[in-house]
Tab-separated table of C-alpha atoms in Angstrom:
chain	number	residue	atom	x	y	z
A	1	MET	CA	3.521	-27.093	-40.314
A	2	PRO	CA	4.946	-27.695	-37.558
A	3	THR	CA	4.547	-31.211	-36.066
A	4	LEU	CA	2.495	-30.934	-33.215
A	5	LEU	CA	4.014	-31.774	-29.784
A	6	LEU	CA	1.783	-31.648	-26.406
A	7	LEU	CA	4.002	-32.718	-22.852
A	8	PHE	CA	3.621	-32.396	-19.796
A	9	ALA	CA	6.267	-32.035	-16.954
A	10	CYS	CA	5.960	-34.657	-14.591
A	11	THR	CA	9.046	-35.915	-11.730
A	12	GLY	CA	11.004	-38.721	-11.888
A	13	PRO	CA	11.127	-41.796	-9.599
A	14	LYS	CA	10.869	-40.698	-5.797
A	15	PRO	CA	13.556	-41.629	-3.884
A	16	SER	CA	12.192	-44.718	-1.250
A	17	ASP	CA	13.810	-45.995	2.303
A	18	GLU	CA	15.676	-48.739	1.791
A	19	GLY	CA	13.602	-51.460	2.787
A	20	ASP	CA	10.502	-49.823	2.823
A	21	ASP	CA	7.456	-51.610	0.738
A	22	THR	CA	4.546	-49.844	1.686
A	23	ALA	CA	4.333	-47.696	-1.456
A	24	PRO	CA	2.606	-49.309	-4.570
A	25	ILE	CA	5.510	-49.874	-7.395
A	26	ALA	CA	3.370	-50.322	-10.992
A	27	SER	CA	5.068	-52.922	-12.789
A	28	ASP	CA	5.392	-52.869	-16.908
A	29	PHE	CA	2.645	-53.557	-18.382
A	30	ASP	CA	0.021	-54.835	-21.635
A	31	VAL	CA	-0.971	-51.831	-24.584
A	32	GLU	CA	-3.895	-53.215	-26.239
A	33	VAL	CA	-4.070	-50.996	-29.111
A	34	GLU	CA	-7.340	-50.951	-32.073
A	35	VAL	CA	-8.132	-49.586	-35.080
A	36	GLY	CA	-11.965	-47.333	-34.432
A	37	GLU	CA	-14.433	-47.736	-36.911
A	38	VAL	CA	-12.957	-43.911	-37.628
A	39	GLN	CA	-10.302	-46.101	-39.657
A	40	THR	CA	-7.802	-43.490	-38.307
A	41	VAL	CA	-8.325	-43.257	-35.316
A	42	LEU	CA	-6.941	-45.236	-32.291
A	43	VAL	CA	-7.962	-46.327	-29.085
A	44	VAL	CA	-5.459	-47.652	-26.620
A	45	ARG	CA	-6.340	-48.852	-23.348
A	46	TRP	CA	-4.056	-50.771	-20.651
A	47	THR	CA	-4.449	-51.661	-17.482
A	48	THR	CA	-1.657	-50.686	-14.063
A	49	GLU	CA	-1.597	-52.361	-11.059
A	50	ALA	CA	-1.349	-48.945	-9.407
A	51	PRO	CA	-3.316	-45.676	-10.150
A	52	THR	CA	-1.264	-43.528	-12.897
A	53	ALA	CA	-1.381	-41.397	-14.865
A	54	GLY	CA	1.162	-40.209	-17.999
A	55	THR	CA	1.465	-39.590	-21.062
A	56	VAL	CA	0.958	-41.294	-24.937
A	57	THR	CA	3.261	-41.151	-27.489
A	58	ALA	CA	2.170	-42.535	-31.323
A	59	SER	CA	5.154	-42.705	-33.459
A	60	PHE	CA	4.993	-42.877	-37.130
A	61	GLY	CA	7.309	-42.685	-40.176
A	62	GLY	CA	9.865	-39.842	-38.258
A	63	GLU	CA	6.916	-37.679	-37.396
A	64	THR	CA	5.978	-37.911	-33.141
A	65	LEU	CA	2.573	-37.239	-31.503
A	66	VAL	CA	1.549	-37.078	-27.854
A	67	ARG	CA	-0.804	-36.847	-25.809
A	68	ASN	CA	-1.710	-36.354	-21.672
A	69	GLU	CA	-3.417	-38.679	-19.810
A	70	ALA	CA	-3.777	-37.285	-16.350
A	71	ALA	CA	-6.639	-39.180	-15.026
A	72	SER	CA	-5.049	-40.789	-12.325
A	73	ALA	CA	-6.670	-44.823	-12.596
A	74	LYS	CA	-5.991	-48.702	-12.603
A	75	ASN	CA	-8.065	-48.890	-16.065
A	76	HIS	CA	-7.037	-46.569	-18.945
A	77	THR	CA	-8.656	-46.086	-22.298
A	78	LEU	CA	-7.387	-42.922	-24.645
A	79	THR	CA	-8.586	-42.835	-28.241
A	80	PHE	CA	-6.568	-41.011	-30.895
A	81	VAL	CA	-6.933	-38.975	-33.294
A	82	GLY	CA	-4.209	-37.379	-35.522
A	83	VAL	CA	-2.542	-40.345	-37.467
A	84	PRO	CA	-2.671	-40.646	-41.164
A	85	ALA	CA	-5.064	-43.664	-43.117
A	86	GLU	CA	-3.045	-46.678	-43.868
A	87	THR	CA	0.325	-45.547	-41.379
A	88	GLU	CA	2.200	-48.228	-38.824
A	89	VAL	CA	2.049	-46.409	-35.484
A	90	ALA	CA	4.015	-47.637	-33.038
A	91	ILE	CA	2.417	-46.605	-29.330
A	92	ARG	CA	4.144	-45.857	-26.323
A	93	VAL	CA	2.804	-45.656	-22.821
A	94	ASP	CA	4.891	-43.948	-19.939
A	95	ALA	CA	3.036	-44.361	-16.413
A	96	ILE	CA	3.560	-43.025	-13.377
A	97	GLY	CA	2.193	-44.330	-10.069
A	98	GLU	CA	0.003	-41.736	-7.263
A	99	ASP	CA	3.691	-42.388	-5.609
A	100	GLY	CA	6.168	-41.288	-8.183
A	101	SER	CA	7.591	-44.725	-9.727
A	102	GLN	CA	7.093	-45.268	-13.280
A	103	SER	CA	6.427	-47.830	-15.514
A	104	VAL	CA	5.924	-48.487	-20.013
A	105	GLY	CA	3.564	-50.009	-21.810
A	106	GLU	CA	4.335	-50.887	-25.748
A	107	GLY	CA	2.111	-51.503	-28.530
A	108	SER	CA	1.291	-50.843	-32.630
A	109	ALA	CA	-1.593	-51.424	-34.617
A	110	VAL	CA	-2.021	-50.184	-38.638
A	111	THR	CA	-4.307	-47.474	-39.540
A	112	GLY	CA	-7.568	-48.906	-42.492
A	113	ALA	CA	-8.169	-46.759	-45.478
A	114	LEU	CA	-10.166	-43.817	-46.130
A	115	PRO	CA	-13.417	-44.426	-47.604
A	116	ASP	CA	-13.472	-44.065	-51.520
A	117	TRP	CA	-15.856	-41.065	-51.118
A	118	VAL	CA	-12.456	-39.371	-49.022
A	119	PRO	CA	-11.202	-36.343	-51.799
A	120	GLU	CA	-7.265	-36.586	-51.962
A	121	LEU	CA	-7.033	-32.578	-50.620
A	122	THR	CA	-3.665	-31.027	-52.323
A	123	LEU	CA	-0.885	-29.007	-50.030
A	124	ASP	CA	-0.654	-26.022	-52.083
A	125	ILE	CA	1.535	-24.230	-49.370
A	126	ASP	CA	3.335	-24.689	-46.670
A	127	ASP	CA	5.957	-22.521	-44.123
A	128	PRO	CA	6.000	-25.126	-41.123
A	129	GLU	CA	7.699	-22.089	-39.464
A	130	LYS	CA	5.342	-19.522	-39.174
A	131	SER	CA	1.730	-21.596	-39.532
A	132	GLU	CA	0.211	-22.345	-37.125
A	133	GLY	CA	-0.469	-26.603	-37.222
A	134	GLY	CA	-3.107	-28.198	-35.196
A	135	TYR	CA	-5.903	-30.037	-37.487
A	136	THR	CA	-9.128	-28.186	-38.858
A	137	LEU	CA	-12.899	-29.811	-38.929
A	138	PHE	CA	-14.810	-28.912	-42.190
A	139	THR	CA	-17.983	-30.393	-43.380
A	140	LEU	CA	-17.871	-30.982	-47.326
A	141	ILE	CA	-21.547	-30.426	-49.472
A	142	SER	CA	-22.606	-31.432	-52.945
A	143	ASP	CA	-25.526	-32.523	-55.086
A	144	THR	CA	-25.160	-35.675	-54.223
A	145	GLY	CA	-25.035	-35.420	-50.181
A	146	ALA	CA	-22.315	-34.570	-47.254
A	147	ALA	CA	-19.766	-35.383	-45.267
A	148	ILE	CA	-17.261	-34.055	-42.474
A	149	LEU	CA	-13.680	-34.008	-42.545
A	150	GLY	CA	-10.880	-33.725	-40.223
A	151	VAL	CA	-6.948	-32.698	-41.841
A	152	ASP	CA	-4.110	-32.245	-39.923
A	153	GLU	CA	-1.124	-29.865	-41.315
A	154	GLN	CA	0.221	-31.792	-44.427
A	155	ALA	CA	-3.353	-31.522	-44.902
A	156	ARG	CA	-3.943	-35.143	-44.500
A	157	VAL	CA	-7.187	-36.428	-43.607
A	158	VAL	CA	-6.971	-37.960	-39.917
A	159	TRP	CA	-11.171	-38.026	-38.862
A	160	TYR	CA	-13.737	-38.538	-41.723
A	161	TRP	CA	-17.778	-39.362	-41.147
A	162	PRO	CA	-20.045	-40.974	-42.125
A	163	SER	CA	-17.403	-44.078	-41.814
A	164	SER	CA	-19.047	-46.007	-45.065
A	165	GLU	CA	-19.009	-45.239	-48.575
A	166	THR	CA	-22.340	-43.538	-48.556
A	167	LEU	CA	-22.317	-39.622	-47.809
A	168	LEU	CA	-24.823	-38.073	-45.081
A	169	ASP	CA	-28.395	-37.565	-46.792
A	170	MET	CA	-28.774	-34.202	-44.911
A	171	THR	CA	-26.708	-31.000	-45.200
A	172	PRO	CA	-24.996	-29.908	-41.782
A	173	PHE	CA	-22.632	-26.901	-42.146
A	174	ARG	CA	-20.617	-26.916	-38.739
A	175	ALA	CA	-19.151	-29.424	-37.393
A	176	ARG	CA	-17.530	-28.995	-33.332
A	177	GLU	CA	-15.276	-31.198	-31.464
A	178	SER	CA	-17.586	-31.138	-27.929
A	179	ILE	CA	-15.990	-30.264	-24.191
A	180	ASP	CA	-15.720	-32.912	-23.130
A	181	GLY	CA	-13.326	-34.237	-25.533
A	182	GLY	CA	-14.528	-37.614	-26.432
A	183	ALA	CA	-17.130	-36.694	-29.482
A	184	ILE	CA	-17.822	-34.634	-33.117
A	185	LEU	CA	-20.923	-32.687	-33.371
A	186	TYR	CA	-22.569	-31.227	-36.424
A	187	ALA	CA	-25.960	-30.740	-36.962
A	188	TYR	CA	-28.924	-31.025	-39.225
A	189	ALA	CA	-31.724	-28.535	-40.308
A	190	ALA	CA	-35.100	-28.751	-39.748
A	191	SER	CA	-37.576	-28.910	-43.392
A	192	ASP	CA	-39.343	-25.870	-41.577
A	193	PRO	CA	-40.157	-24.102	-39.103
A	194	ASP	CA	-43.148	-27.279	-37.637
A	195	ASP	CA	-40.064	-29.277	-37.913
A	196	TYR	CA	-37.184	-30.522	-35.487
A	197	GLY	CA	-33.891	-30.448	-36.801
A	198	GLU	CA	-30.985	-32.016	-34.072
A	199	VAL	CA	-27.730	-31.933	-32.702
A	200	VAL	CA	-25.531	-35.348	-33.779
A	201	ARG	CA	-22.922	-37.011	-31.255
A	202	VAL	CA	-20.618	-38.983	-33.116
A	203	PRO	CA	-17.978	-40.930	-30.751
A	204	LEU	CA	-14.100	-40.080	-32.013
A	205	ALA	CA	-13.424	-43.561	-32.817
A	206	GLY	CA	-16.835	-43.658	-34.626
A	207	GLY	CA	-20.022	-46.323	-33.745
A	208	GLU	CA	-23.450	-45.015	-33.399
A	209	PRO	CA	-24.263	-41.765	-33.211
A	210	ALA	CA	-26.514	-40.103	-30.615
A	211	SER	CA	-28.985	-37.508	-31.746
A	212	THR	CA	-30.321	-34.367	-29.480
A	213	PRO	CA	-34.213	-32.798	-31.080
A	214	VAL	CA	-33.743	-29.050	-31.859
A	215	PRO	CA	-37.538	-27.874	-32.997
A	216	ALA	CA	-36.865	-25.523	-36.302
A	217	SER	CA	-33.224	-25.305	-36.055
A	218	HIS	CA	-30.844	-24.549	-38.479
A	219	THR	CA	-27.553	-24.035	-40.334
A	220	ASP	CA	-25.304	-23.201	-36.840
A	221	PHE	CA	-25.399	-24.264	-33.250
A	222	VAL	CA	-22.845	-24.467	-30.434
A	223	GLU	CA	-22.276	-26.033	-26.755
A	224	TYR	CA	-22.553	-23.583	-24.164
A	225	THR	CA	-21.365	-26.460	-21.621
A	226	GLU	CA	-21.443	-30.679	-21.794
A	227	GLY	CA	-24.143	-31.631	-23.465
A	228	GLY	CA	-25.997	-28.321	-23.726
A	229	TYR	CA	-26.807	-26.595	-26.908
A	230	VAL	CA	-27.732	-22.916	-28.184
A	231	ALA	CA	-29.502	-23.365	-32.210
A	232	LEU	CA	-30.737	-20.854	-34.552
A	233	GLY	CA	-34.164	-21.652	-34.959
A	234	TRP	CA	-36.596	-20.279	-37.883
A	235	ASP	CA	-39.651	-18.522	-36.811
A	236	VAL	CA	-42.530	-17.517	-39.736
A	237	ARG	CA	-44.870	-14.461	-39.142
A	238	ALA	CA	-47.276	-12.867	-41.000
A	239	PHE	CA	-47.868	-9.166	-41.459
A	240	GLY	CA	-51.437	-8.508	-43.590
A	241	ASP	CA	-51.056	-11.078	-46.839
A	242	ARG	CA	-47.203	-11.403	-46.263
A	243	GLN	CA	-44.308	-14.094	-44.998
A	244	ILE	CA	-41.883	-13.045	-42.731
A	245	LEU	CA	-38.754	-14.998	-41.578
A	246	GLY	CA	-37.118	-14.474	-39.173
A	247	ASP	CA	-35.173	-16.519	-36.142
A	248	SER	CA	-34.609	-17.275	-32.812
A	249	LEU	CA	-32.115	-18.975	-30.255
A	250	ILE	CA	-33.612	-22.329	-29.286
A	251	GLU	CA	-31.649	-23.730	-26.181
A	252	VAL	CA	-31.522	-27.706	-25.112
A	253	ALA	CA	-30.274	-27.865	-21.028
A	254	PRO	CA	-28.419	-31.665	-20.590
A	255	ASP	CA	-31.375	-33.188	-19.424
A	256	GLY	CA	-33.461	-32.397	-22.600
A	257	THR	CA	-34.999	-29.151	-21.285
A	258	ARG	CA	-35.562	-26.821	-23.996
A	259	ARG	CA	-36.357	-23.094	-24.408
A	260	GLU	CA	-36.806	-19.854	-26.626
A	261	VAL	CA	-33.520	-17.600	-25.343
A	262	TRP	CA	-34.212	-15.143	-28.000
A	263	ASN	CA	-36.104	-13.593	-30.894
A	264	VAL	CA	-35.491	-11.334	-33.140
A	265	PHE	CA	-39.529	-10.419	-33.626
A	266	ASP	CA	-39.170	-9.864	-29.959
A	267	TRP	CA	-36.645	-6.887	-30.695
A	268	PHE	CA	-36.414	-5.512	-34.192
A	269	GLU	CA	-39.410	-4.982	-37.015
A	270	PRO	CA	-38.897	-5.764	-40.471
A	271	ASP	CA	-39.423	-2.490	-42.512
A	272	LEU	CA	-42.585	-3.693	-44.434
A	273	SER	CA	-41.569	-1.006	-47.165
A	274	GLN	CA	-38.633	-3.169	-48.158
A	275	THR	CA	-38.596	-6.883	-49.775
A	276	TRP	CA	-36.822	-9.500	-49.210
A	277	PRO	CA	-36.053	-12.455	-51.094
A	278	ASP	CA	-37.630	-15.765	-50.986
A	279	PHE	CA	-34.241	-17.851	-50.125
A	280	TYR	CA	-35.333	-20.846	-48.428
A	281	GLY	CA	-37.367	-22.894	-51.124
A	282	ARG	CA	-38.665	-25.457	-49.062
A	283	MET	CA	-40.214	-22.523	-47.537
A	284	LYS	CA	-42.155	-20.503	-50.229
A	285	GLY	CA	-43.774	-17.476	-50.852
A	286	VAL	CA	-41.752	-16.674	-47.175
A	287	GLU	CA	-39.542	-13.815	-46.885
A	288	ASP	CA	-36.148	-14.290	-45.480
A	289	TRP	CA	-35.698	-10.825	-43.238
A	290	SER	CA	-33.154	-11.725	-40.448
A	291	HIS	CA	-31.278	-14.625	-41.990
A	292	LEU	CA	-28.934	-15.215	-39.389
A	293	ASN	CA	-26.351	-18.067	-39.568
A	294	GLY	CA	-22.820	-17.586	-38.105
A	295	MET	CA	-23.355	-18.519	-34.608
A	296	SER	CA	-20.186	-18.622	-31.421
A	297	TYR	CA	-19.934	-18.599	-27.753
A	298	ASP	CA	-18.117	-16.485	-25.238
A	299	PRO	CA	-17.963	-18.882	-22.141
A	300	ALA	CA	-16.294	-15.512	-20.163
A	301	THR	CA	-19.430	-13.517	-21.090
A	302	ASP	CA	-21.982	-16.418	-21.173
A	303	THR	CA	-22.760	-15.084	-24.364
A	304	VAL	CA	-24.465	-15.769	-28.061
A	305	LEU	CA	-22.656	-14.152	-31.082
A	306	VAL	CA	-24.336	-14.309	-34.279
A	307	SER	CA	-24.483	-12.743	-37.900
A	308	SER	CA	-27.096	-11.482	-39.858
A	309	THR	CA	-25.921	-11.276	-43.251
A	310	PHE	CA	-28.960	-9.270	-44.409
A	311	ASN	CA	-28.533	-7.016	-42.523
A	312	ASN	CA	-25.309	-6.062	-42.293
A	313	ALA	CA	-25.243	-6.542	-38.079
A	314	ILE	CA	-23.550	-8.983	-35.471
A	315	LEU	CA	-25.980	-9.599	-32.342
A	316	GLU	CA	-24.635	-10.772	-29.223
A	317	VAL	CA	-27.450	-12.256	-26.833
A	318	ASP	CA	-27.438	-12.684	-23.051
A	319	ARG	CA	-27.881	-16.686	-22.827
A	320	ALA	CA	-28.982	-16.868	-19.566
A	321	SER	CA	-31.926	-13.884	-19.240
A	322	GLY	CA	-32.098	-13.296	-23.550
A	323	ASP	CA	-31.495	-9.635	-23.319
A	324	LEU	CA	-29.785	-8.626	-26.784
A	325	ALA	CA	-26.528	-7.633	-25.033
A	326	ALA	CA	-25.281	-5.632	-28.226
A	327	THR	CA	-25.883	-4.755	-32.067
A	328	ILE	CA	-23.276	-4.102	-34.333
A	329	THR	CA	-24.241	-3.022	-37.589
A	330	ASP	CA	-23.320	0.011	-39.831
A	331	GLY	CA	-26.925	0.976	-40.001
A	332	ASP	CA	-29.536	2.329	-37.581
A	333	GLY	CA	-29.930	0.836	-34.243
A	334	SER	CA	-26.145	0.202	-33.553
A	335	ASP	CA	-24.736	0.402	-29.966
A	336	TYR	CA	-21.914	1.258	-31.429
A	337	VAL	CA	-20.884	4.443	-34.057
A	338	ALA	CA	-19.058	3.528	-37.484
A	339	ARG	CA	-16.181	4.813	-38.016
A	340	GLY	CA	-16.560	3.741	-42.175
A	341	VAL	CA	-18.299	0.761	-43.330
A	342	LEU	CA	-17.826	-1.891	-41.321
A	343	MET	CA	-19.016	-5.437	-42.710
A	344	SER	CA	-21.178	-6.170	-45.758
A	345	LEU	CA	-23.066	-9.614	-45.513
A	346	PRO	CA	-21.273	-11.081	-42.533
A	347	HIS	CA	-21.464	-14.772	-42.653
A	348	SER	CA	-19.290	-16.003	-39.626
A	349	VAL	CA	-18.160	-13.999	-35.713
A	350	GLN	CA	-15.908	-15.083	-33.170
A	351	PRO	CA	-15.204	-12.682	-30.163
A	352	ILE	CA	-11.540	-12.025	-29.846
A	353	ASP	CA	-9.655	-9.261	-27.931
A	354	GLY	CA	-11.330	-5.752	-27.994
A	355	GLY	CA	-14.017	-7.104	-30.383
A	356	LEU	CA	-15.068	-9.375	-32.913
A	357	HIS	CA	-13.674	-10.989	-36.031
A	358	VAL	CA	-15.895	-11.219	-39.452
A	359	PHE	CA	-15.810	-13.201	-42.685
A	360	SER	CA	-18.026	-10.666	-44.570
A	361	ARG	CA	-18.944	-11.523	-47.991
A	362	ASN	CA	-19.651	-8.957	-49.688
A	363	ALA	CA	-21.343	-7.177	-52.563
A	364	SER	CA	-20.947	-9.561	-56.149
A	365	ASP	CA	-18.578	-6.888	-57.527
A	366	GLN	CA	-16.180	-6.833	-54.097
A	367	CYS	CA	-13.328	-9.387	-53.152
A	368	SER	CA	-14.869	-11.018	-49.325
A	369	GLN	CA	-12.417	-10.290	-46.732
A	370	SER	CA	-11.778	-11.857	-43.396
A	371	MET	CA	-11.288	-8.632	-41.116
A	372	ASP	CA	-11.383	-7.832	-37.223
A	373	VAL	CA	-13.980	-5.016	-35.972
A	374	THR	CA	-12.413	-3.153	-32.715
A	375	LEU	CA	-15.136	-2.110	-30.472
A	376	ASP	CA	-13.861	0.799	-28.153
A	377	ASP	CA	-16.561	1.058	-25.618
A	378	ASP	CA	-15.271	4.110	-24.124
A	379	ALA	CA	-15.829	6.091	-27.328
A	380	GLY	CA	-18.926	3.793	-28.292
A	381	THR	CA	-17.473	3.852	-31.771
A	382	ALA	CA	-17.173	0.570	-34.450
A	383	GLN	CA	-14.176	0.358	-37.063
A	384	VAL	CA	-12.278	-2.237	-38.738
A	385	THR	CA	-8.721	-2.619	-38.328
A	386	TRP	CA	-7.678	-5.392	-39.555
A	387	SER	CA	-8.996	-6.989	-42.844
A	388	TYR	CA	-7.649	-9.549	-45.943
A	389	GLU	CA	-8.716	-10.559	-48.852
A	390	ASP	CA	-7.550	-12.893	-51.489
A	391	PRO	CA	-4.887	-11.357	-54.040
A	392	ASP	CA	-6.599	-13.066	-56.741
A	393	CYS	CA	-9.894	-11.059	-55.621
A	394	ILE	CA	-11.984	-14.187	-54.018
A	395	HIS	CA	-15.874	-13.230	-54.139
A	396	ILE	CA	-18.152	-16.048	-52.224
A	397	ASP	CA	-21.775	-15.670	-52.472
A	398	TYR	CA	-22.763	-18.597	-50.192
A	399	LEU	CA	-21.107	-19.628	-46.689
A	400	GLY	CA	-17.267	-18.726	-46.418
A	401	SER	CA	-15.707	-18.502	-42.244
A	402	THR	CA	-12.908	-16.572	-40.891
A	403	LEU	CA	-10.997	-18.190	-37.595
A	404	ARG	CA	-8.268	-16.268	-35.184
A	405	LEU	CA	-6.166	-18.530	-34.345
A	406	GLU	CA	-4.547	-18.719	-30.528
A	407	GLY	CA	-1.248	-17.552	-31.905
A	408	GLY	CA	-2.391	-14.605	-33.721
A	409	ASN	CA	-2.810	-16.479	-37.503
A	410	THR	CA	-6.371	-16.265	-39.124
A	411	LEU	CA	-7.226	-19.467	-40.858
A	412	ILE	CA	-10.223	-18.349	-43.462
A	413	GLY	CA	-12.709	-20.996	-45.543
A	414	TRP	CA	-13.522	-19.786	-49.403
A	415	SER	CA	-16.353	-21.856	-48.899
A	416	THR	CA	-17.630	-22.009	-52.678
A	417	SER	CA	-13.816	-22.297	-53.499
A	418	ASN	CA	-13.230	-25.220	-51.417
A	419	ARG	CA	-10.133	-23.641	-50.188
A	420	VAL	CA	-8.437	-23.127	-46.673
A	421	ASP	CA	-5.820	-20.523	-46.065
A	422	GLU	CA	-3.508	-19.433	-43.289
A	423	VAL	CA	-2.775	-16.230	-43.135
A	424	THR	CA	-0.214	-13.773	-40.461
A	425	ALA	CA	-1.044	-10.914	-39.138
A	426	ASP	CA	0.946	-9.587	-41.438
A	427	GLY	CA	-1.094	-11.299	-44.141
A	428	GLU	CA	1.260	-13.406	-45.197
A	429	LEU	CA	-0.349	-16.589	-46.689
A	430	VAL	CA	1.120	-19.286	-45.209
A	431	TRP	CA	-0.318	-22.264	-45.442
A	432	SER	CA	-2.904	-23.149	-48.299
A	433	ALA	CA	-5.221	-26.720	-48.836
A	434	SER	CA	-7.407	-27.137	-51.531
A	435	LEU	CA	-9.957	-30.051	-52.555
A	436	ASP	CA	-11.961	-31.018	-55.431
A	437	PHE	CA	-15.330	-32.226	-54.134
A	438	GLY	CA	-18.446	-30.458	-54.909
A	439	HIS	CA	-20.438	-27.411	-54.000
A	440	ALA	CA	-18.747	-25.761	-51.132
A	441	ILE	CA	-17.089	-26.453	-47.534
A	442	GLY	CA	-19.042	-25.145	-44.590
A	443	PHE	CA	-17.854	-23.815	-41.274
A	444	LEU	CA	-14.471	-24.061	-40.429
A	445	GLN	CA	-13.750	-25.245	-36.792
A	446	HIS	CA	-9.513	-25.105	-35.411
A	447	GLU	CA	-8.809	-27.727	-32.693
A	448	VAL	CA	-5.387	-28.104	-31.400
A	449	VAL	CA	-5.851	-31.542	-30.375
A	450	ILE	CA	-8.769	-33.275	-31.240
A	451	GLY	CA	-9.066	-36.603	-28.352
A	452	GLU	CA	-9.651	-37.399	-25.696
């Protein structure tokens, strides 16, 4: 994959009138570079005599990464992610004063070693001309514990958590970069509907995490505004002598205020002529009916999208009002008439232009697929207009996710196969990384840049 450069245009020094010494001309300065608790993260600090903005350039092994430090100030701190472990890095800061003057500071550091638990990834396919680069976040799940990795375009680990040799004793299925760019977020599930889950915020450089309790939360969450979260929640209702497990959406605002945004039991009734599996072993005898799992948030419409695996449906919920904005399924109750089979056992959903991008696990005798479901609002129809399945017909029976990238490629997480692929719109496999780690990888989150 190509090296990622984020550049911004800036003017050179403004000419000053001879003898005009009123403009604050910044002088060259020292740069302090520290390695974070997460040993691949650099914390870069510098101070200028006058307010400046600028760029921070990290050079290592013939590679260059650039971060934009746009805030005009005298005292600066930038957390820099993107350098692999055990690498000598030269840091250059180019500062631009408000008067157009320029100054330079330099520093260096050596990143530390990865913890022993971090698995080695194998870069199986790499076509730098066609792949999109960036970093991919995902969780690792095994019988002995869980963890989170950030992996770059060369399948090198550039971020990880926990920072110690001990894996997480609870399982997060999703990791996301925070909206403010200063942390990685992940979530723990509640043990049952009467318990609390939590959204955990880990500073990029490591350190003490902050936790936000969320009642009955499980599986997935979104950050809809800085410090504000919507998570999936469990709800159990009695129907005669049967216990039926449904789902809700629980919001925790930045000030800690909690509310139930939406509840599946308010909009649908379980068909009691059917039975559902006792899927969650912690809730014995409880039938798993709605089984919501993957989530995404669309800030343009302030709606939350969720996939319902056992009902082969995607639901769109208005976050502010709690109204069910749309139901997309092959079956009864859909707001769109399906042209052909749409999806089977969906497990992730993402809004895209013209519709939805979905991971469809499919039945055990079929290949799992990444697909686009195009929604025609005028005709009121829904149909699959693009799909990709592995040539060797991988079937995923647990988790699985897919992401449409900004440039049009698609990133696919074959969870129980412990593999991540990137394919073009023509279905050409242009990047693939695999690892040997326990049971599965969780939802994928792609970040063009990790860092403040």
